[in-house]
Amino acid sequence: MGAIVDGISSGGGTPLVVAEWTDNSSARAIGVVHLKDIVKVGIRERFDEMRRMSIRTVMITGDNPATAKAIAQEAGVDDFLAEATPEDKLALIKREQQGGRLVAMTGDGTNDAPALAQADVGVAMNTGTQAAREAGNMVDLDSDPTKLIEVVEIGKQLLITRGALTTFSIANDVAKYFAIIPAMFVGLYPVLDKLNVMALHSPRSAILSAVIFNALVIVALIPLALRGVRFRAESASAMLRRNLLIYGLGGLVVPFIGIKLVDLVIVALGVS
């Protein structure tokens, strides 16, 4: 019987021993019920995606270590905590937070409520208990623990979009003033002629070109602000380098090209 129980546990199942009372008032094991949680199709790929996003996953369960280890390996999580009590779950959340990490927790049971309330982001399953739903920051109507991917993606997309717009705006302003100031004051300070690399037609056309270009840029950035910057599952350093290259360098280059083109149009139309 012990070998059967160990085999079920090592296979990711939960063994329940069935016993009966004998005539001498002692219990005798007569069988084992094999219970097993079914891992959803595609769950391993979802956890792989979390790993690419630099998210470490930990499965917390009340099952015995052998069962927990087998399920963790099948699902593809990074680590597990077996035979966990509500206090153990809460302690794990606090320990990770004390290490300077942001912690998200998903759960559906009453014993998950303290940890859900302590976590930076607590996602309760819609099929869970009332206590869990009240303790979490949000309720997942689909009851999918990997919905954290969407939560992280939306949050990072908001931060990336805000950072991209800010980076582009700062770079754009620096380049814009560097482009028009030499043209505006070259008459008063001839030494600025060396910085007048764009050779704008006149101070008036320089100012008018900058104003028109600024209005066009605001209109052009509206779709980006509404749609957001596309999020990719990559490390924070890779995202930073990519966005600095696109929006930082782009913010420096675009004003020179845009203002010069507007200046040429203004001169051609005889506005300046």
Short mmCIF file of C-alpha atoms in Angstrom, two decimals:
data_model
loop_
_atom_site.label_atom_id
_atom_site.label_comp_id
_atom_site.label_asym_id
_atom_site.label_seq_id
_atom_site.Cartn_x
_atom_site.Cartn_y
_atom_site.Cartn_z
CA MET A 1 0.00 0.00 0.00
CA GLY A 2 2.83 2.39 0.81
CA ALA A 3 4.40 1.84 -2.60
CA ILE A 4 1.08 2.67 -4.28
CA VAL A 5 0.74 5.88 -2.26
CA ASP A 6 4.31 6.92 -3.10
CA GLY A 7 3.76 6.15 -6.77
CA ILE A 8 0.64 8.30 -6.93
CA SER A 9 2.40 11.19 -5.18
CA SER A 10 5.48 11.05 -7.40
CA GLY A 11 3.20 11.10 -10.45
CA GLY A 12 1.58 14.35 -9.38
CA GLY A 13 -1.54 12.84 -7.85
CA THR A 14 -3.04 13.05 -4.39
CA PRO A 15 -3.59 9.65 -2.73
CA LEU A 16 -6.56 9.15 -0.41
CA VAL A 17 -6.41 5.94 1.57
CA VAL A 18 -9.77 4.21 2.09
CA ALA A 19 -10.07 2.24 5.31
CA GLU A 20 -12.71 0.23 7.13
CA TRP A 21 -13.24 -0.66 10.73
CA THR A 22 -12.57 -4.28 11.67
CA ASP A 23 -14.29 -6.29 14.37
CA ASN A 24 -11.61 -5.43 16.90
CA SER A 25 -12.26 -1.67 16.37
CA SER A 26 -9.10 -1.06 14.36
CA ALA A 27 -8.84 0.46 10.90
CA ARG A 28 -7.70 -1.58 7.91
CA ALA A 29 -6.70 0.00 4.61
CA ILE A 30 -8.64 -1.50 1.73
CA GLY A 31 -7.68 0.77 -1.16
CA VAL A 32 -6.39 4.08 -2.43
CA VAL A 33 -8.29 6.75 -4.33
CA HIS A 34 -6.13 8.53 -6.91
CA LEU A 35 -6.95 12.24 -7.29
CA LYS A 36 -5.07 14.35 -9.80
CA ASP A 37 -5.31 17.98 -10.89
CA ILE A 38 -5.44 18.32 -14.66
CA VAL A 39 -2.88 20.79 -15.95
CA LYS A 40 -4.50 22.98 -18.59
CA VAL A 41 -3.34 22.61 -22.17
CA GLY A 42 -0.79 25.28 -23.05
CA ILE A 43 -0.03 26.18 -19.42
CA ARG A 44 3.68 25.37 -19.83
CA GLU A 45 3.96 27.74 -22.79
CA ARG A 46 2.31 30.48 -20.72
CA PHE A 47 4.84 30.01 -17.92
CA ASP A 48 7.64 30.03 -20.49
CA GLU A 49 6.34 33.40 -21.66
CA MET A 50 6.42 34.67 -18.07
CA ARG A 51 10.02 33.52 -17.81
CA ARG A 52 10.92 35.51 -20.93
CA MET A 53 9.37 38.54 -19.22
CA SER A 54 11.79 37.98 -16.28
CA ILE A 55 8.92 36.87 -14.03
CA ARG A 56 9.72 34.10 -11.55
CA THR A 57 6.78 31.82 -10.75
CA VAL A 58 6.24 29.90 -7.53
CA MET A 59 3.44 27.36 -7.01
CA ILE A 60 2.12 27.32 -3.45
CA THR A 61 0.07 24.27 -2.52
CA GLY A 62 -1.12 22.28 0.44
CA ASP A 63 -0.16 19.00 -1.26
CA ASN A 64 2.77 16.90 -0.12
CA PRO A 65 6.23 17.68 -1.55
CA ALA A 66 6.29 14.73 -3.95
CA THR A 67 2.96 15.67 -5.54
CA ALA A 68 3.87 19.36 -5.62
CA LYS A 69 7.20 18.64 -7.31
CA ALA A 70 5.59 16.52 -10.02
CA ILE A 71 2.90 19.11 -10.79
CA ALA A 72 5.45 21.94 -10.78
CA GLN A 73 7.60 20.08 -13.30
CA GLU A 74 4.60 19.27 -15.49
CA ALA A 75 3.32 22.86 -15.46
CA GLY A 76 6.76 24.41 -15.87
CA VAL A 77 6.84 26.72 -12.84
CA ASP A 78 10.20 27.82 -11.45
CA ASP A 79 9.71 26.76 -7.83
CA PHE A 80 7.12 25.40 -5.43
CA LEU A 81 6.16 25.49 -1.76
CA ALA A 82 4.44 22.32 -0.52
CA GLU A 83 2.25 21.67 2.52
CA ALA A 84 1.76 25.42 2.81
CA THR A 85 -0.53 26.93 5.42
CA PRO A 86 -2.06 30.42 5.08
CA GLU A 87 0.72 31.67 7.35
CA ASP A 88 3.36 30.10 5.08
CA LYS A 89 1.88 31.80 2.02
CA LEU A 90 1.80 35.16 3.78
CA ALA A 91 5.39 34.73 5.00
CA LEU A 92 6.60 33.92 1.49
CA ILE A 93 4.95 37.05 0.07
CA LYS A 94 6.49 39.24 2.77
CA ARG A 95 9.92 37.66 2.33
CA GLU A 96 9.92 38.36 -1.41
CA GLN A 97 8.76 41.94 -0.83
CA GLN A 98 11.50 42.52 1.73
CA GLY A 99 13.94 41.44 -0.97
CA GLY A 100 12.80 44.40 -3.07
CA ARG A 101 10.60 42.43 -5.45
CA LEU A 102 7.11 43.21 -6.69
CA VAL A 103 4.87 40.24 -5.95
CA ALA A 104 1.68 39.18 -7.71
CA MET A 105 -0.51 36.46 -6.22
CA THR A 106 -3.35 34.45 -7.72
CA GLY A 107 -5.67 32.37 -5.59
CA ASP A 108 -9.23 31.17 -5.14
CA GLY A 109 -9.52 29.86 -1.59
CA THR A 110 -10.25 31.40 1.78
CA ASN A 111 -6.78 30.37 2.91
CA ASP A 112 -5.35 32.48 0.06
CA ALA A 113 -7.01 35.68 1.30
CA PRO A 114 -4.18 36.92 3.60
CA ALA A 115 -1.56 36.45 0.88
CA LEU A 116 -3.80 38.06 -1.75
CA ALA A 117 -4.24 41.09 0.49
CA GLN A 118 -0.49 41.34 1.19
CA ALA A 119 0.67 40.98 -2.43
CA ASP A 120 1.37 44.05 -4.54
CA VAL A 121 -1.09 42.67 -7.08
CA GLY A 122 -3.71 40.20 -5.88
CA VAL A 123 -5.77 38.45 -8.56
CA ALA A 124 -8.65 36.35 -7.23
CA MET A 125 -10.35 33.74 -9.38
CA ASN A 126 -14.01 34.34 -10.18
CA THR A 127 -14.76 30.74 -9.20
CA GLY A 128 -13.11 31.27 -5.81
CA THR A 129 -14.55 32.08 -2.43
CA GLN A 130 -16.02 35.41 -1.42
CA ALA A 131 -13.12 35.99 0.98
CA ALA A 132 -10.58 35.58 -1.82
CA ARG A 133 -12.46 37.91 -4.17
CA GLU A 134 -12.69 40.60 -1.49
CA ALA A 135 -8.99 40.31 -0.59
CA GLY A 136 -7.67 40.63 -4.15
CA ASN A 137 -7.10 43.84 -6.10
CA MET A 138 -8.95 42.41 -9.06
CA VAL A 139 -11.07 39.40 -10.01
CA ASP A 140 -10.31 37.31 -13.08
CA LEU A 141 -13.63 36.40 -14.66
CA ASP A 142 -12.00 33.60 -16.66
CA SER A 143 -10.37 32.07 -13.55
CA ASP A 144 -7.06 31.69 -15.40
CA PRO A 145 -3.98 32.04 -13.14
CA THR A 146 -1.78 32.90 -16.11
CA LYS A 147 -3.92 36.00 -16.75
CA LEU A 148 -1.11 37.72 -14.84
CA ILE A 149 0.65 37.90 -18.20
CA GLU A 150 -2.02 40.27 -19.50
CA VAL A 151 -1.93 42.27 -16.26
CA VAL A 152 1.85 42.71 -16.54
CA GLU A 153 1.66 43.47 -20.27
CA ILE A 154 -0.93 46.21 -19.79
CA GLY A 155 0.97 47.75 -16.88
CA LYS A 156 4.30 47.69 -18.73
CA GLN A 157 2.69 49.01 -21.90
CA LEU A 158 1.36 52.01 -19.99
CA LEU A 159 4.77 52.71 -18.45
CA ILE A 160 6.61 52.19 -21.74
CA THR A 161 4.21 54.44 -23.63
CA ARG A 162 4.55 57.20 -21.05
CA GLY A 163 8.33 56.86 -21.09
CA ALA A 164 8.47 56.79 -24.89
CA LEU A 165 6.38 59.94 -25.22
CA THR A 166 8.44 61.72 -22.56
CA THR A 167 11.74 60.67 -24.14
CA PHE A 168 10.61 61.74 -27.60
CA SER A 169 9.28 65.08 -26.31
CA ILE A 170 12.51 65.96 -24.47
CA ALA A 171 14.72 64.92 -27.38
CA ASN A 172 12.43 66.73 -29.80
CA ASP A 173 12.57 69.99 -27.80
CA VAL A 174 16.36 69.85 -27.47
CA ALA A 175 16.81 69.29 -31.20
CA LYS A 176 14.16 71.85 -32.11
CA TYR A 177 15.76 74.67 -30.14
CA PHE A 178 19.22 73.70 -31.33
CA ALA A 179 17.89 73.96 -34.87
CA ILE A 180 16.09 77.32 -34.69
CA ILE A 181 18.10 79.37 -32.14
CA PRO A 182 21.19 79.74 -34.37
CA ALA A 183 18.96 80.85 -37.27
CA MET A 184 17.12 83.36 -35.08
CA PHE A 185 20.17 85.06 -33.54
CA VAL A 186 22.81 84.66 -36.24
CA GLY A 187 22.28 88.33 -37.19
CA LEU A 188 23.12 89.50 -33.67
CA TYR A 189 25.81 86.93 -32.99
CA PRO A 190 27.59 85.96 -36.22
CA VAL A 191 29.52 83.27 -34.38
CA LEU A 192 26.29 81.25 -34.25
CA ASP A 193 26.52 80.80 -38.01
CA LYS A 194 28.72 77.77 -37.38
CA LEU A 195 25.81 76.15 -35.53
CA ASN A 196 23.26 77.03 -38.20
CA VAL A 197 23.67 73.61 -39.81
CA MET A 198 20.15 73.65 -41.25
CA ALA A 199 20.65 76.93 -43.11
CA LEU A 200 17.05 78.05 -42.58
CA HIS A 201 15.89 80.88 -44.83
CA SER A 202 15.33 83.56 -42.18
CA PRO A 203 14.61 84.01 -38.47
CA ARG A 204 10.93 84.46 -39.31
CA SER A 205 10.77 81.27 -41.34
CA ALA A 206 12.67 79.42 -38.60
CA ILE A 207 10.10 80.38 -35.96
CA LEU A 208 7.16 79.69 -38.28
CA SER A 209 8.62 76.33 -39.31
CA ALA A 210 9.12 75.30 -35.68
CA VAL A 211 5.55 76.25 -34.75
CA ILE A 212 4.05 74.37 -37.70
CA PHE A 213 6.29 71.36 -37.10
CA ASN A 214 5.33 71.26 -33.42
CA ALA A 215 1.63 71.23 -34.35
CA LEU A 216 2.20 68.39 -36.81
CA VAL A 217 4.13 66.35 -34.23
CA ILE A 218 1.33 66.65 -31.67
CA VAL A 219 -1.17 65.33 -34.22
CA ALA A 220 1.21 62.53 -35.24
CA LEU A 221 1.69 61.40 -31.62
CA ILE A 222 -2.05 61.08 -30.88
CA PRO A 223 -2.34 57.54 -32.36
CA LEU A 224 0.71 56.42 -30.38
CA ALA A 225 -0.75 57.83 -27.16
CA LEU A 226 -4.09 56.09 -27.78
CA ARG A 227 -2.76 52.76 -29.04
CA GLY A 228 0.32 52.57 -26.85
CA VAL A 229 3.78 51.26 -27.57
CA ARG A 230 3.78 47.60 -28.50
CA PHE A 231 4.97 45.42 -25.62
CA ARG A 232 7.36 42.55 -26.22
CA ALA A 233 8.34 39.81 -23.81
CA GLU A 234 11.95 40.83 -23.19
CA SER A 235 14.14 42.08 -20.38
CA ALA A 236 13.85 45.61 -19.04
CA SER A 237 17.34 46.54 -20.28
CA ALA A 238 16.52 45.37 -23.81
CA MET A 239 13.28 47.39 -23.80
CA LEU A 240 15.14 50.47 -22.54
CA ARG A 241 17.79 50.23 -25.27
CA ARG A 242 15.20 49.72 -28.00
CA ASN A 243 12.99 52.61 -26.89
CA LEU A 244 15.94 54.98 -26.41
CA LEU A 245 17.09 54.13 -29.92
CA ILE A 246 13.64 54.61 -31.48
CA TYR A 247 12.20 57.50 -29.49
CA GLY A 248 15.34 59.16 -28.17
CA LEU A 249 17.34 59.13 -31.39
CA GLY A 250 14.15 59.62 -33.39
CA GLY A 251 13.27 62.64 -31.29
CA LEU A 252 16.66 64.17 -32.10
CA VAL A 253 16.62 63.48 -35.84
CA VAL A 254 12.97 64.12 -36.77
CA PRO A 255 12.94 67.86 -35.86
CA PHE A 256 15.92 68.62 -38.10
CA ILE A 257 14.29 66.90 -41.06
CA GLY A 258 10.78 68.16 -40.34
CA ILE A 259 11.66 71.80 -39.69
CA LYS A 260 13.86 71.94 -42.78
CA LEU A 261 11.09 70.51 -44.97
CA VAL A 262 8.54 72.96 -43.55
CA ASP A 263 10.99 75.82 -44.10
CA LEU A 264 11.41 74.81 -47.76
CA VAL A 265 7.63 74.71 -48.22
CA ILE A 266 7.21 78.12 -46.57
CA VAL A 267 9.87 79.66 -48.78
CA ALA A 268 8.38 78.04 -51.88
CA LEU A 269 4.94 79.44 -51.02
CA GLY A 270 6.42 82.86 -50.32
CA VAL A 271 4.99 83.01 -46.80
CA SER A 272 8.20 84.10 -45.07
#
